[in-house]
XYZ file of C-alpha atoms in Angstrom:
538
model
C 20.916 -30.715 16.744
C 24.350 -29.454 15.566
C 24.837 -25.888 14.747
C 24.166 -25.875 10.606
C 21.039 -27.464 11.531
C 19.810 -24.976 14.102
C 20.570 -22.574 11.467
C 18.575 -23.750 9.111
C 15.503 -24.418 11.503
C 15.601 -20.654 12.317
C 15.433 -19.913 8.669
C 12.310 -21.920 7.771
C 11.167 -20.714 11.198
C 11.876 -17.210 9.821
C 9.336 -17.989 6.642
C 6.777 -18.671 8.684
C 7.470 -15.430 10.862
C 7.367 -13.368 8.268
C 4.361 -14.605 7.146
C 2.529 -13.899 9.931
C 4.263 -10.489 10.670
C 3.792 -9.574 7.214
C -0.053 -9.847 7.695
C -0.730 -9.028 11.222
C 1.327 -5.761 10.375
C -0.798 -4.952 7.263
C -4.035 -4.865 9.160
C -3.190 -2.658 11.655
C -2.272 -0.436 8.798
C -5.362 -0.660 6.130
C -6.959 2.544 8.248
C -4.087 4.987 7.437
C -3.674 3.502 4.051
C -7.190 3.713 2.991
C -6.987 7.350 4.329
C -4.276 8.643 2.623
C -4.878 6.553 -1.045
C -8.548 8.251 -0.394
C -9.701 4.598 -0.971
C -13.223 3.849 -0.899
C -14.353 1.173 1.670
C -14.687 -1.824 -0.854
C -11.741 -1.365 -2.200
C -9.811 -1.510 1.335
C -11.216 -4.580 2.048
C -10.293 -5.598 -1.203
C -6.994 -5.191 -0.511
C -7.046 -7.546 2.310
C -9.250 -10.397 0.750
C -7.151 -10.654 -1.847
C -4.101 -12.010 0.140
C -6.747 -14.399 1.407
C -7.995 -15.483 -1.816
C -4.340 -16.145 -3.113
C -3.478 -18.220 0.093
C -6.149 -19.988 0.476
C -6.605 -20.836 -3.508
C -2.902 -21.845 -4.381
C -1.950 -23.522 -0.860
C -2.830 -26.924 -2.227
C -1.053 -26.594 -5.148
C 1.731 -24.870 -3.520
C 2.189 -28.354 -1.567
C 2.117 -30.678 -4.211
C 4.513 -28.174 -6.588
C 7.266 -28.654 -3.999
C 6.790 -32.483 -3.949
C 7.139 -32.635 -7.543
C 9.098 -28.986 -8.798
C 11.671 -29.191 -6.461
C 11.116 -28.249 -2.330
C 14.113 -25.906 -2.412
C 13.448 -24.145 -5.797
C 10.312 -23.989 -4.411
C 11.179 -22.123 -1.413
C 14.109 -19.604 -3.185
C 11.473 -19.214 -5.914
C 8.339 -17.952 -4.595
C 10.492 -16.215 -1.131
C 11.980 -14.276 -3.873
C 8.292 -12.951 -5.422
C 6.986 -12.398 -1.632
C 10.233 -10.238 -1.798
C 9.179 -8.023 -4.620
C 5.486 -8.081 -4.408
C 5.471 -6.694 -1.158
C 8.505 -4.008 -2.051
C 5.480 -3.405 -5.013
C 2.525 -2.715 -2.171
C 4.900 0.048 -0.692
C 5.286 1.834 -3.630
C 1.151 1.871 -4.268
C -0.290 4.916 -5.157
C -3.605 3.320 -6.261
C -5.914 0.605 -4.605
C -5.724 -1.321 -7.785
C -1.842 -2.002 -7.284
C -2.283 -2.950 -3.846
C -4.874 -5.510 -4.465
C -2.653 -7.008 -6.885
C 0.561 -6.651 -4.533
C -1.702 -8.384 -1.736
C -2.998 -11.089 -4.124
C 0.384 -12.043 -5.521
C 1.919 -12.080 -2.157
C -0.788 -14.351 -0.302
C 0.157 -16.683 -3.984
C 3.458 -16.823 -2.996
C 2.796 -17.363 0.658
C 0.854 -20.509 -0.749
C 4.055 -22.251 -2.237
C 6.461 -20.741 0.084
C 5.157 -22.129 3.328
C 4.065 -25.267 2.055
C 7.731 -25.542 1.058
C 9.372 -24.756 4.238
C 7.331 -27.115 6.039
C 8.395 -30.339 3.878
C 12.282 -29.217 4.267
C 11.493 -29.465 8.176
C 10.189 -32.623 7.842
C 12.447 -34.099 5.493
C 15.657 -32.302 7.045
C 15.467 -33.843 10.078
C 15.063 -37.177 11.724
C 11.584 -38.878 12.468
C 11.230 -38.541 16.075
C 12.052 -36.271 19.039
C 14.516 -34.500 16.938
C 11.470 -33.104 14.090
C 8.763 -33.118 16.967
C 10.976 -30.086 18.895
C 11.979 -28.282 15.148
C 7.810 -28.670 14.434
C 6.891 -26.706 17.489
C 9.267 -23.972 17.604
C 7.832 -23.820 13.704
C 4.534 -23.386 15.143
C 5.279 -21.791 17.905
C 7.106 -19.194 15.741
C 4.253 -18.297 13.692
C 2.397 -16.980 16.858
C 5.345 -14.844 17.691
C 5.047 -13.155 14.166
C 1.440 -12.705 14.531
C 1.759 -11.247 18.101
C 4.392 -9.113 17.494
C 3.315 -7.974 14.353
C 0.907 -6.504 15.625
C 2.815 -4.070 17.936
C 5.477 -3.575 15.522
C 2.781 -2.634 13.238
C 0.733 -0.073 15.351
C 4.467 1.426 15.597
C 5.233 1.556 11.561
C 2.197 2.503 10.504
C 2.925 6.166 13.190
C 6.052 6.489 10.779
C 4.280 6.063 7.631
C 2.322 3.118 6.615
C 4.660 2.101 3.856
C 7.008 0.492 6.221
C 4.721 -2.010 6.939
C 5.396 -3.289 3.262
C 9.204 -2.030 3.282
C 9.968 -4.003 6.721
C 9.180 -7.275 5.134
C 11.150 -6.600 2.382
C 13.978 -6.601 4.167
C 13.636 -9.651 6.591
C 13.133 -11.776 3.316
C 16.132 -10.333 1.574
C 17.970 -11.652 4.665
C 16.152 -14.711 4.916
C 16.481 -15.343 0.842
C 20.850 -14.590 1.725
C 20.684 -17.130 4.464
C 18.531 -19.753 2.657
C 20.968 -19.953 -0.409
C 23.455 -21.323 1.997
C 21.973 -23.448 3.940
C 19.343 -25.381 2.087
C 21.162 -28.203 0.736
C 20.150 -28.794 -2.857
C 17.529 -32.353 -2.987
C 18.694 -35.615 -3.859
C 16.714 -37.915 -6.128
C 13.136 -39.478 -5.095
C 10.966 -41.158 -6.789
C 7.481 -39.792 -8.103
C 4.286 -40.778 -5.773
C 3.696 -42.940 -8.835
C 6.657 -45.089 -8.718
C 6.906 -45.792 -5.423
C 3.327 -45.950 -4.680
C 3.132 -49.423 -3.880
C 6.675 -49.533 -1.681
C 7.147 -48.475 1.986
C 9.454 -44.946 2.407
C 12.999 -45.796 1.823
C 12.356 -49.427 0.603
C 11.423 -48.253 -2.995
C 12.613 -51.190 -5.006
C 15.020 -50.840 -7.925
C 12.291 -51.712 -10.831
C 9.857 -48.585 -9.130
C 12.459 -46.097 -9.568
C 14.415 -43.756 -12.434
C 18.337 -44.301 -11.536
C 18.892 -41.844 -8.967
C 20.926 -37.954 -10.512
C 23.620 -36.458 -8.507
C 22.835 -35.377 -4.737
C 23.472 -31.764 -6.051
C 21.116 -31.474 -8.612
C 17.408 -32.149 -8.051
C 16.101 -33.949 -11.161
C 14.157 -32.197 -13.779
C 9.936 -33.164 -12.314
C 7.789 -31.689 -14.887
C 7.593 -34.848 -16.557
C 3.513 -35.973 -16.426
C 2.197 -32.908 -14.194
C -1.125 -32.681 -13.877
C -2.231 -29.826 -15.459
C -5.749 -30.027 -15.598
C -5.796 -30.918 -11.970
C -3.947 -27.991 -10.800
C -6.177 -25.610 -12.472
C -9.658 -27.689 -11.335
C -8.169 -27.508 -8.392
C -7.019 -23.709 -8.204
C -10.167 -22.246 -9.612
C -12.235 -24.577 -6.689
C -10.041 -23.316 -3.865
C -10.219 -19.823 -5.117
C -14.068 -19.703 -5.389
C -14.585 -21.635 -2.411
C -12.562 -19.366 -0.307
C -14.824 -16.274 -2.191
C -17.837 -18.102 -0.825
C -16.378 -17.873 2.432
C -15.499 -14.374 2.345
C -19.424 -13.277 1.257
C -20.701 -15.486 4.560
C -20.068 -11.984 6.245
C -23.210 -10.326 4.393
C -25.396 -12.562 5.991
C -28.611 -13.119 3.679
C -27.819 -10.364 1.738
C -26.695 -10.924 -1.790
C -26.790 -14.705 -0.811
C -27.673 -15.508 -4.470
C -23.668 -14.486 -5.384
C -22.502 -16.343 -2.518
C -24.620 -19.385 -3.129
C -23.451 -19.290 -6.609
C -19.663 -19.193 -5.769
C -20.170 -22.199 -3.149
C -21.882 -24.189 -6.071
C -19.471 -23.382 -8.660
C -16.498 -24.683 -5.705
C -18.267 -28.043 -5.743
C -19.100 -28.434 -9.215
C -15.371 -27.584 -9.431
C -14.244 -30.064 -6.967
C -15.873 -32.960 -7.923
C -14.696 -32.395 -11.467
C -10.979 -32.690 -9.736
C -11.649 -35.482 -7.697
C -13.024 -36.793 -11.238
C -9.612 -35.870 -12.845
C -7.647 -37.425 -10.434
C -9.147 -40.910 -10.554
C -8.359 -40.388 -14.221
C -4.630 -39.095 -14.844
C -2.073 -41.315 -14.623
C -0.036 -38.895 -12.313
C -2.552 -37.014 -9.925
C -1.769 -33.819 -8.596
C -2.899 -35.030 -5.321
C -2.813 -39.092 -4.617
C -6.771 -39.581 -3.310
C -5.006 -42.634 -1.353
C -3.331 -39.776 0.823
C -6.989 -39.200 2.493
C -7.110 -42.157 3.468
C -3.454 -42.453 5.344
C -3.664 -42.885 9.318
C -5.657 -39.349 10.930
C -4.706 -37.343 8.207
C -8.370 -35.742 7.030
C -9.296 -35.888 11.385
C -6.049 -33.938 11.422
C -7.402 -31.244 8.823
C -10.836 -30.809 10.055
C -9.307 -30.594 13.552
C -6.966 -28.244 12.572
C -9.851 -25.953 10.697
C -12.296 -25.622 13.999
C -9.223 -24.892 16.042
C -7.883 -22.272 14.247
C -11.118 -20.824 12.912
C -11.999 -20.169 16.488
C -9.233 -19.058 17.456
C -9.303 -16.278 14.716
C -12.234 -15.995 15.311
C -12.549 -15.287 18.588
C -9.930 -12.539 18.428
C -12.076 -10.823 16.174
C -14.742 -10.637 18.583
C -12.324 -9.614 21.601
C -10.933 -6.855 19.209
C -14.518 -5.024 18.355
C -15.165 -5.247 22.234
C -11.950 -3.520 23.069
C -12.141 -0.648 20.160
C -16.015 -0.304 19.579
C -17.241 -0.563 23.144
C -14.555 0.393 25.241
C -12.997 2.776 23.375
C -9.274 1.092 23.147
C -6.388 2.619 20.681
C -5.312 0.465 18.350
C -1.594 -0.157 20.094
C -3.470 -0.647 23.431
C -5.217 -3.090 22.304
C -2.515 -4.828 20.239
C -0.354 -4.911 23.517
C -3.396 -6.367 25.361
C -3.561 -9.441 22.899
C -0.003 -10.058 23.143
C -0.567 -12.328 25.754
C -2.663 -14.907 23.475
C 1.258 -14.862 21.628
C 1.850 -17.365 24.908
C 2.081 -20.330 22.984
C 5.812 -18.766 21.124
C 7.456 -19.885 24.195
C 5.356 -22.852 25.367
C 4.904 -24.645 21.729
C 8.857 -25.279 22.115
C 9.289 -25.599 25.339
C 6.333 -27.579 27.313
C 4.602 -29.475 24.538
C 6.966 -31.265 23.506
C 7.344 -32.386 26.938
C 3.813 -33.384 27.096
C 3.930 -35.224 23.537
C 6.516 -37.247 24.817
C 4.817 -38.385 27.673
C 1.391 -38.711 26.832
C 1.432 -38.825 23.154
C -0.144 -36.400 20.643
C -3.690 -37.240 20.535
C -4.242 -36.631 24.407
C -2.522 -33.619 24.244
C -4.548 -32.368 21.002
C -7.194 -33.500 22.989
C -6.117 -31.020 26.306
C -5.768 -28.046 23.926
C -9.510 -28.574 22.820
C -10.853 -28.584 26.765
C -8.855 -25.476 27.310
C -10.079 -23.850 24.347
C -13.390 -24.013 25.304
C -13.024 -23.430 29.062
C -11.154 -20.032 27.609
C -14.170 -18.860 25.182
C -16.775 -20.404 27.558
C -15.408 -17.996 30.367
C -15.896 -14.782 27.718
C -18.963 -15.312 27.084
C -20.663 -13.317 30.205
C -18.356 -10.722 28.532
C -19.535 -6.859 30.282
C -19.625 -3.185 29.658
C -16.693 -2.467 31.725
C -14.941 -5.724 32.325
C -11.408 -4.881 33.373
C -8.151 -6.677 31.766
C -7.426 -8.574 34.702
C -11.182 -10.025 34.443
C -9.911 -10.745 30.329
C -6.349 -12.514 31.344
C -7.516 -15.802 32.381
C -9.308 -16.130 28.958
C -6.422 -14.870 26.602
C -3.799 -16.897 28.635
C -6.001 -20.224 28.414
C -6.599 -19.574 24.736
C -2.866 -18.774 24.379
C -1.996 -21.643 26.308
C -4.531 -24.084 24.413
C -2.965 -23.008 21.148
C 0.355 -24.175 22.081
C -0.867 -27.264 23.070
C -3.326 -28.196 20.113
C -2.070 -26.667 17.053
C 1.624 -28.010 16.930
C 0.526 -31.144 17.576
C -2.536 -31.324 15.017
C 0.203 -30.589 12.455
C 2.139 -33.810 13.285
C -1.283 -35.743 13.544
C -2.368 -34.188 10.045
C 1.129 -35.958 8.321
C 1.657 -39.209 9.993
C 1.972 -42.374 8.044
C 2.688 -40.081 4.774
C 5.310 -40.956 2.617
C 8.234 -38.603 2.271
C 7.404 -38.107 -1.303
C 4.172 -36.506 -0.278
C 5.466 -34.197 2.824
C 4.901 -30.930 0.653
C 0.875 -32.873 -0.335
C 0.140 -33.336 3.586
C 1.812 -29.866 4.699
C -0.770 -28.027 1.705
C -3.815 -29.677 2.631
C -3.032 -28.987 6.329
C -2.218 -25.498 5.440
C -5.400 -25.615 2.554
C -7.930 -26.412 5.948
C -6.132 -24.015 8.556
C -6.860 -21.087 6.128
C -10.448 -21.684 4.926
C -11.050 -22.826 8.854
C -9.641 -18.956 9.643
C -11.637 -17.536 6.891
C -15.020 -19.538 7.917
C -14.444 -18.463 11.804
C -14.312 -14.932 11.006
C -16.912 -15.266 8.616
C -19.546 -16.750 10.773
C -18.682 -14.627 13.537
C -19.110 -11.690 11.606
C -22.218 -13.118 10.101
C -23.759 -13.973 13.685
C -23.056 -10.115 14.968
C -24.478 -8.315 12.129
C -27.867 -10.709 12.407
C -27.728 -10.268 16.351
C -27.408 -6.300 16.382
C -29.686 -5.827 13.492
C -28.256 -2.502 12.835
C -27.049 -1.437 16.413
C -23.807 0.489 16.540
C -21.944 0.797 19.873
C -22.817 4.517 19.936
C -26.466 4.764 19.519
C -27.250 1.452 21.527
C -24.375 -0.073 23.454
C -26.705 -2.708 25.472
C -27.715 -4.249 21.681
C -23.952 -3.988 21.087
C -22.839 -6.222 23.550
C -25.413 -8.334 23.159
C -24.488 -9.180 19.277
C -20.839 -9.930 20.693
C -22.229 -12.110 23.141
C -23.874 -14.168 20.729
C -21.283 -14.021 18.018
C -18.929 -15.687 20.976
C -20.982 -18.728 20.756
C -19.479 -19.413 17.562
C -15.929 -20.170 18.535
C -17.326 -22.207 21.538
C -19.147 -23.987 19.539
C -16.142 -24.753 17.097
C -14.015 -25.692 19.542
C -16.159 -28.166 21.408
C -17.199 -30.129 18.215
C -13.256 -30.052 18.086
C -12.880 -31.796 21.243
C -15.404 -34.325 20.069
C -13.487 -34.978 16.816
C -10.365 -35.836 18.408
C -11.687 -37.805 21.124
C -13.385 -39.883 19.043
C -11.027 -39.482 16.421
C -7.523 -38.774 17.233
C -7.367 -40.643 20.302
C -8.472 -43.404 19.262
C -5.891 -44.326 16.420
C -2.770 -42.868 18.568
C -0.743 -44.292 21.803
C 1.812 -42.138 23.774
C 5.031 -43.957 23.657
C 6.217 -46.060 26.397
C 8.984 -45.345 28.422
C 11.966 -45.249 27.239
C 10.924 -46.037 23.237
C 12.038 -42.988 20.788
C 8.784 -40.522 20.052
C 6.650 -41.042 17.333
C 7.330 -39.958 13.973
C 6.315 -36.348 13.355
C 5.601 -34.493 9.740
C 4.866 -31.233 9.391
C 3.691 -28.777 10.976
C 1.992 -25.875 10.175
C 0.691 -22.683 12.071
C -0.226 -20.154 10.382
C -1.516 -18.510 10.957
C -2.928 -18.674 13.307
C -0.451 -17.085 12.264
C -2.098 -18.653 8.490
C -0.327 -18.729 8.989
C -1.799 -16.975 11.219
C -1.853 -16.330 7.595
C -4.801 -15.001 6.313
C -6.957 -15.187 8.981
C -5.551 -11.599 10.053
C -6.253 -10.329 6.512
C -10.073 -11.722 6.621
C -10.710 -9.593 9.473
C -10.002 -6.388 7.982
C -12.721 -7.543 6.060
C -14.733 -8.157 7.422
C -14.733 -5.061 9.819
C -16.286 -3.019 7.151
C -18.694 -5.018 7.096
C -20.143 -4.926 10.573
C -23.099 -2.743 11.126
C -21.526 0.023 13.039
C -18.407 -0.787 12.825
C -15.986 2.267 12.528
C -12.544 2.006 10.012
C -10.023 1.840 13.100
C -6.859 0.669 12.846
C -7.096 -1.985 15.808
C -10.034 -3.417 14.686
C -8.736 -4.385 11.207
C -6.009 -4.922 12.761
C -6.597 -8.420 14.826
C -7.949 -11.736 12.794
């Protein structure tokens, strides 16, 4: 790649970084802020949900806007309210500002990252070239996450604002660079009109005459309006459903009610969509090569991932009495996958093809959580490093990968569709990982706190870990059976397969708001004390 297109690789890479710095950052801080805001415990968790309600409800719609509004007005657009949103959450003096900061900004996350992944894959060419810029995507989103962390623990010592002022200023330089280098988007035709024609072969009859290369024509014609706000209110009390599967049994009425309302919801879309004459999302698109395998793969990856870290970070500050920077440092290592995603997968995809390497991240996965489970009192961190540098090493391997699975065989026209449904699964599969695994620890210690009885403490982590395990094997299962069987590596010497995009996030979602979830959900462990480490890892 030439220089103008590295540059604009390390800006969309620099979305997704901020993304997941912007979150990972913001837990760590949520002990000092609810401290000095004198903010009552349900509102601090508040404050963190709501970035995950706004993700995960808008991500879908995010995708589809930049297919149809425009993927560069897109990205300028909603960079530019992450901008000020999160300048907003600085200036806070009351949890009720900071819940709307936080909700707004996890929005805006939604159409932004959608936005930056469908420039990747429609900026550069099918192949080896968009394979490498896909996986130092992903593998930049880890690297936020990571890092954020540290950088975090370190803000939050000069005053917790910075954690919302340091953003602010990476996306005014991001938002500078951006203008420059994302070139405005030629002409394509609606899904509609080229529904029936292969990408690129659209035939004259299917199309509107194509607009000057500098202006992106006017796409509001025919949106589906209904559909985006069936499918908004689903996502958004779906992903509250989610949120209440920490309380267990109690108050299951609420989050029965929520998960009923989601499908009543959803089904009225799909119902919608059959209907309209220009769908907000094409159902045909479900059915296109491994994309739905992709998703669910994609969800039970990251889901234990996040979840899993949530685990590890209650065993480092409940029962062994870690500070929150220690154990920030300590999980840096799981940030592995920053260097390999970019550097040895695509190596490996080359060579062996996606699928099988999908399928090698799963087996490492749960060889890494399999070896935690025996987890003891006073394990040292050289007895931890195999674990965290499997699972760091598994994430490179399966989640960059899983992205280009999720989008293969999708028509450029639909890049921003495939990148929000990829990004629509990654966030409720972070949401549902730390969710059950909170779920599972409160039912195991039935009341225990690490003080009064340690023994019952570790026991309730021990069992919680089975839930990651158990995530990632039925993983493994769904892409051997799955995956593998629909893709071939390439033979030697023939060009790589085509890639789409890719999405981390979270893990970094982003890692996105997987980190904010577990915050959470800390509060609402039995026993669980309002440290900044522990709300600070998803």
């Amino acid at each position: 790649m030439g220089t103008r297109a590295w540059a604009l690789l390390l800006v969309l890479c620099g979305t997704i970084f901020l993304e997941g710095i912007d979150v990972a950052m913001l837990a760590v801080a949520i002990p000092s802020i609810r401290s000095d805001l004198d903010l009552p415990t349900d509102t601090a968790a508040w404050v963190m949900s709501a970035y995950v309600l706004g993700y995960a409800g808008f991500t879908l719609l995010g995708g589809r806007a930049a297919d149809l509004l425009g993927r560069r007005r897109m990205f300028l657009t909603w960079l530019t309210v992450f901008l000020a949103f999160s300048g907003l959450g600085g200036f806070a003096t009351e949890g009720w500002t900071l819940i709307v900061a936080r909700f707004v900004t996890g929005v805006s996350a939604a159409f932004m990252t959608p936005a930056a992944l469908s420039l990747i894959t429609t900026s550069y060419e099918e192949g080896e070239q968009r394979n490498k810029a896909l996986l130092v995507f992903a593998g930049t989103a880890a690297g936020g996450f990571s890092l954020g962390l540290v950088i975090g623990g370190l803000l939050t010592q000069l005053g917790w604002r910075w954690v919302f002022f340091a953003p602010v200023l990476l996306a005014g330089a991001l938002l500078v660079a951006a203008i420059r280098l994302i070139p405005h988007q030629p002409h394509q035709p609606r899904p509609a009109e080229s529904e029936n024609a292969e990408p690129g072969n659209a035939e004259p009859g299917n199309a509107e005459p194509e607009k000057s290369p500098g202006r992106p024509r006017r796409r509001t014609e025919g949106f589906d309006i209904l559909g985006a706000a069936t499918a908004a209110a689903a996502m958004l009390l779906a992903a509250y459903a989610v949120i209440r599967l920490e309380h267990g049994l109690d108050g299951w009425r609420l989050t029965a009610g929520a998960a009923l309302a989601a499908a009543t919801l959803l089904v009225v879309f799909v119902a919608v969509e059959r209907r309209t004459p220009t769908p907000l999302v094409r159902l045909g698109i479900l059915r296109t090569g491994s994309v739905v395998r992709a998703d669910l793969g994609a969800l039970l990856f990251v889901g234990a991932f996040f979840g899993f870290q949530f685990v590890l970070t209650l065993y480092l500050q409940e029962l062994r009495g870690w500070s929150s920077l220690q154990t920030a440092i300590a999980l840096v290592v799981l940030g592995c996958d920053a260097i390999l995603a970019p550097t040895l997968t695509p190596r490996l995809v080359t060579r062996f093809g996606h699928a099988k390497v999908i399928l090698g991240g799963f087996v490492l996965a749960v060889v890494a959580y399999g070896l935690f489970l025996p987890v003891g009192m006073d394990w040292s961190y050289a007895a931890m490093f195999p674990t965290l540098i499997i699972a760091g090493t598994a994430f490179a391997l399966a989640y960059g990968p899983l992205t280009i699975a999720a989008t293969d065989g999708v028509a450029e026209s639909e890049q921003g569709l495939a990148s929000g449904l990829l990004h629509t699964f990654t966030q409720f599969g972070s949401a549902i990982g730390i969710s059950a695994v909170t779920a599972v620890y409160g039912l195991a210690s039935s009341g225990a706190s690490a003080v009064s009885d340690p023994d019952a403490t570790l026991s309730a982590f021990r069992a919680a870990l089975i839930v990651p395990v158990a995530m990632v094997t039925l993983g493994a299962l769904l892409s051997f059976f799955g995956l593998g069987s629909r893709t071939k590596p390439p033979t030697a010497g023939a060009p790589a397969a085509p890639a789409a995009p890719t999405t981390t996030a979270a893990a970094a979602p982003t890692t996105a708001a997987a980190t904010g979830i577990a915050a959470t959900r800390a509060d609402a462990i039995p026993g669980a004390s309002a440290n900044p480490s522990r709300q600070g890892m998803s």
